[in-house]
C-alpha positions as semicolon CSV with decimal commas, in nm:
position;residue;x (nm);y (nm);z (nm)
1;M;7,579;0,439;7,812
2;G;7,458;0,081;7,781
3;G;7,106;-0,058;7,792
4;T;6,828;-0,026;7,537
5;E;6,598;0,150;7,781
6;S;6,863;0,410;7,863
7;K;6,934;0,481;7,496
8;Q;6,564;0,520;7,419
9;A;6,520;0,757;7,713
10;H;6,798;0,986;7,592
11;Q;6,645;0,994;7,243
12;R;6,298;1,073;7,378
13;L;6,431;1,368;7,579
14;R;6,482;1,556;7,252
15;S;6,106;1,600;7,230
16;A;6,048;1,653;7,603
17;S;5,983;1,995;7,756
18;L;6,065;2,182;8,074
19;N;5,730;2,360;8,056
20;G;5,501;2,255;8,336
21;V;5,776;2,095;8,545
22;T;5,678;2,154;8,907
23;L;5,881;2,016;9,195
24;P;5,758;2,035;9,556
25;N;5,985;2,228;9,789
26;S;6,013;1,925;10,018
27;M;6,045;1,568;9,888
28;E;6,129;1,222;10,017
29;L;6,305;0,947;9,822
30;S;6,187;0,589;9,868
31;F;6,268;0,246;9,722
32;D;6,032;0,034;9,520
33;P;5,923;-0,219;9,787
34;S;6,022;-0,517;9,568
35;W;6,386;-0,402;9,539
36;S;6,419;-0,620;9,228
37;K;6,287;-0,350;8,997
38;F;6,544;-0,089;9,100
39;K;6,298;0,198;9,103
40;L;6,299;0,501;9,331
41;H;6,005;0,728;9,400
42;L;6,003;1,097;9,485
43;L;5,721;1,170;9,727
44;N;5,569;1,505;9,814
45;S;5,658;1,538;10,182
46;S;5,331;1,716;10,263
47;S;5,110;1,442;10,120
48;S;5,342;1,137;10,090
49;E;5,209;1,092;9,736
50;P;5,457;0,989;9,461
51;V;5,516;1,267;9,210
52;Y;5,811;1,135;9,004
53;T;5,987;0,802;8,954
54;F;6,354;0,723;8,897
55;N;6,431;0,404;8,708
56;L;6,767;0,223;8,726
57;P;6,725;-0,013;8,427
58;E;7,078;-0,158;8,457
59;G;7,082;-0,185;8,836
60;W;7,272;0,018;9,094
61;W;7,576;0,072;8,871
62;G;7,400;0,187;8,555
63;S;7,206;0,479;8,419
64;L;6,946;0,678;8,609
65;I;6,623;0,788;8,437
66;L;6,375;1,036;8,583
67;H;6,018;0,987;8,460
68;S;5,767;1,272;8,453
69;G;5,511;1,102;8,675
70;P;5,463;0,852;8,955
71;T;5,541;0,545;8,739
72;A;5,807;0,442;8,486
73;D;5,534;0,437;8,221
74;H;5,545;0,817;8,212
75;P;5,779;0,982;7,958
76;P;6,140;1,048;8,063
77;L;6,217;1,395;8,198
78;A;6,593;1,361;8,258
79;A;6,861;1,093;8,245
80;V;7,214;1,035;8,373
81;R;7,460;0,801;8,204
82;N;7,805;0,674;8,296
83;T;8,100;0,828;8,111
84;G;8,480;0,814;8,110
85;K;8,726;0,526;8,096
86;S;8,621;0,409;8,439
87;G;8,251;0,445;8,366
88;M;8,220;0,655;8,681
89;G;8,165;0,993;8,517
90;N;7,813;1,137;8,525
91;L;7,656;1,307;8,222
92;V;7,306;1,447;8,272
93;T;7,066;1,502;7,981
94;L;6,783;1,751;8,033
95;P;6,509;1,860;7,790
96;P;6,574;2,166;7,571
97;L;6,527;2,505;7,737
98;R;6,290;2,599;7,453
99;P;6,117;2,406;7,172
100;G;6,344;2,350;6,875
101;Q;6,665;2,375;7,075
102;E;6,908;2,095;7,155
103;V;6,891;1,897;7,478
104;L;7,106;2,019;7,767
105;E;7,398;1,797;7,861
106;E;7,573;1,880;8,189
107;K;7,837;1,691;8,385
108;I;7,830;1,620;8,757
109;S;8,192;1,619;8,876
110;R;8,332;1,494;9,206
111;R;8,638;1,611;9,394
112;R;8,760;1,607;9,752
113;K;8,902;1,867;9,988
114;G;9,046;1,686;10,289
115;W;8,751;1,511;10,458
116;M;8,495;1,695;10,245
117;D;8,336;1,554;9,928
118;I;8,220;1,806;9,668
119;W;7,996;1,733;9,368
120;S;7,952;2,019;9,121
121;F;7,759;2,100;8,805
122;A;7,689;2,396;8,578
123;V;7,345;2,481;8,439
124;P;7,175;2,777;8,266
125;V;6,971;3,004;8,494
126;P;6,743;3,295;8,397
127;V;6,876;3,649;8,391
128;R;6,602;3,906;8,443
129;D;6,594;4,250;8,286
130;Q;6,510;4,573;8,469
131;A;6,140;4,503;8,432
132;G;6,183;4,171;8,607
133;E;6,124;3,964;8,295
134;K;6,334;3,662;8,191
135;A;6,543;3,819;7,917
136;T;6,816;3,559;7,871
137;T;7,013;3,293;8,054
138;R;7,365;3,252;8,187
139;V;7,553;2,942;8,296
140;E;7,635;2,926;8,666
141;R;7,811;2,661;8,874
142;F;7,668;2,497;9,186
143;E;7,807;2,238;9,424
144;W;7,686;1,978;9,670
145;V;7,903;1,979;9,984
146;S;7,882;1,728;10,268
147;T;7,791;1,896;10,596
148;G;7,678;1,833;10,950
149;G;7,578;2,196;10,993
150;K;7,256;2,370;11,081
151;E;7,130;2,350;10,721
152;V;7,048;1,980;10,751
153;K;6,936;1,967;11,114
154;G;6,576;2,040;11,022
155;L;6,553;1,729;10,804
156;H;6,528;1,508;11,115
157;E;6,744;1,242;10,954
158;W;7,110;1,166;11,013
159;G;7,325;1,436;11,167
160;R;7,518;1,473;10,843
161;G;7,388;1,550;10,497
162;W;7,451;1,773;10,198
163;K;7,397;2,137;10,105
164;L;7,375;2,278;9,752
165;R;7,529;2,620;9,716
166;R;7,600;2,873;9,449
167;V;7,969;2,904;9,364
168;A;8,075;3,269;9,385
169;A;8,227;3,406;9,065
170;S;8,560;3,469;9,236
171;H;8,585;3,099;9,320
172;H;8,453;2,967;8,986
173;T;8,677;2,712;8,820
174;D;8,637;2,451;8,549
175;A;8,962;2,279;8,641
176;Y;8,772;1,974;8,764
177;A;8,489;1,975;8,511
178;D;8,600;1,663;8,323
179;K;8,710;1,453;8,620
180;D;8,560;1,112;8,689
181;W;8,483;0,954;9,025
182;D;8,821;0,779;9,034
183;D;9,018;1,083;8,916
184;D;8,950;1,306;9,216
185;E;9,142;1,609;9,329
186;K;9,257;1,516;9,679
187;D;9,409;1,730;9,951
188;G;9,549;1,518;10,231
189;E;9,503;1,759;10,519
190;D;9,179;1,868;10,682
191;A;9,313;2,223;10,680
192;A;9,237;2,232;10,307
193;A;8,870;2,158;10,371
194;C;8,850;2,418;10,648
195;E;9,006;2,683;10,428
196;Y;8,770;2,595;10,143
197;E;8,471;2,631;10,373
198;R;8,598;2,966;10,499
199;L;8,626;3,099;10,145
200;H;8,270;2,988;10,068
201;A;8,113;3,087;10,398
202;D;7,895;3,353;10,233
203;S;7,774;3,130;9,947
204;E;7,396;3,098;9,942
205;V;7,257;2,752;10,026
206;L;6,981;2,661;9,781
207;A;6,888;2,303;9,874
208;V;6,970;2,037;10,132
209;W;6,932;1,661;10,161
210;A;7,017;1,385;10,406
211;D;6,996;1,006;10,420
212;A;6,737;0,833;10,632
213;K;6,865;0,617;10,915
214;G;6,946;0,269;10,793
215;L;6,829;0,106;10,470
216;N;6,466;0,210;10,507
217;I;6,268;0,127;10,193
218;K;5,993;0,368;10,292
219;K;6,224;0,665;10,340
220;A;6,569;0,658;10,179
221;A;6,644;1,032;10,192
222;K;6,481;1,371;10,233
223;F;6,536;1,676;10,010
224;E;6,435;2,041;10,047
225;F;6,473;2,355;9,839
226;V;6,561;2,652;10,060
227;N;6,620;3,028;10,027
228;S;6,609;3,144;9,663
229;G;6,617;2,779;9,557
230;A;6,258;2,758;9,684
231;T;6,126;3,061;9,494
232;G;6,151;2,927;9,139
233;E;6,366;3,221;9,029
234;L;6,650;2,994;8,917
235;G;6,431;2,824;8,659
236;E;6,307;2,475;8,577
237;A;6,639;2,349;8,438
238;W;6,820;2,437;8,760
239;A;6,552;2,282;8,982
240;L;6,552;1,963;8,777
241;M;6,931;1,945;8,781
242;A;6,935;1,996;9,158
243;V;6,701;1,700;9,213
244;V;6,866;1,473;8,955
245;S;7,213;1,545;9,096
246;F;7,088;1,474;9,449
247;V;6,960;1,130;9,348
248;R;7,271;1,054;9,141
249;V;7,501;1,136;9,433
250;W;7,282;0,922;9,658
251;Q;7,302;0,639;9,400
252;R;7,685;0,662;9,388
253;Y;7,715;0,617;9,763
254;M;7,458;0,337;9,762
255;Q;7,685;0,151;9,520
256;I;7,940;0,133;9,801
257;V;7,681;0,011;10,052
258;V;7,530;-0,266;9,837
259;V;7,858;-0,414;9,704
């Protein structure tokens, strides 16, 4: 994992809680104006006020720590560390679902279908009983897919972006769950991507994000929860994982830009 600050953050998450975690449905990601501190801020789009801070204590290529407030002085709420031989794997640590339980550790895995990048993760979501109460949880898989479709047009950023969708049970696979960035599944022909999209055409889109135009320190990217992703019914762990994975994917592509 590397870095004293990163190690301390992962230890502190054992006593953190998902209770009271509230994420606006629409957020913007911005740089710390100094650049030297490697901090990112999540702003509430409706008020432009910072609500959470991401710290990159080891720079662009290191860990990512989400703090539970507008500054890095607030306690950590989630963290992502590098894994694998290449150091390009992504292991997310979230607070326990309930007090006394272990922290949640979930991987973000990357693969490619033709021209299409896909980043996926699994996370527990609530299962409601007949009375509508949260009775238990089940683990479901979700994936970020690059798109230039209608889902991202309303973000008023670049024409292309990303959509987060639920992976239908019939298409669920863990075959790529342990892959690193440099150990991608690659299909050489665009037909593979088109066929993959056709199979997932009915998958519900739960969130979208897109980069801002250029390296704008005031507005790096915009994120929105949509459809049932905006209702809260998928739970705090899912919402937190959606936001953390969005910023981690953004960080990975920024590593290419800043080299």
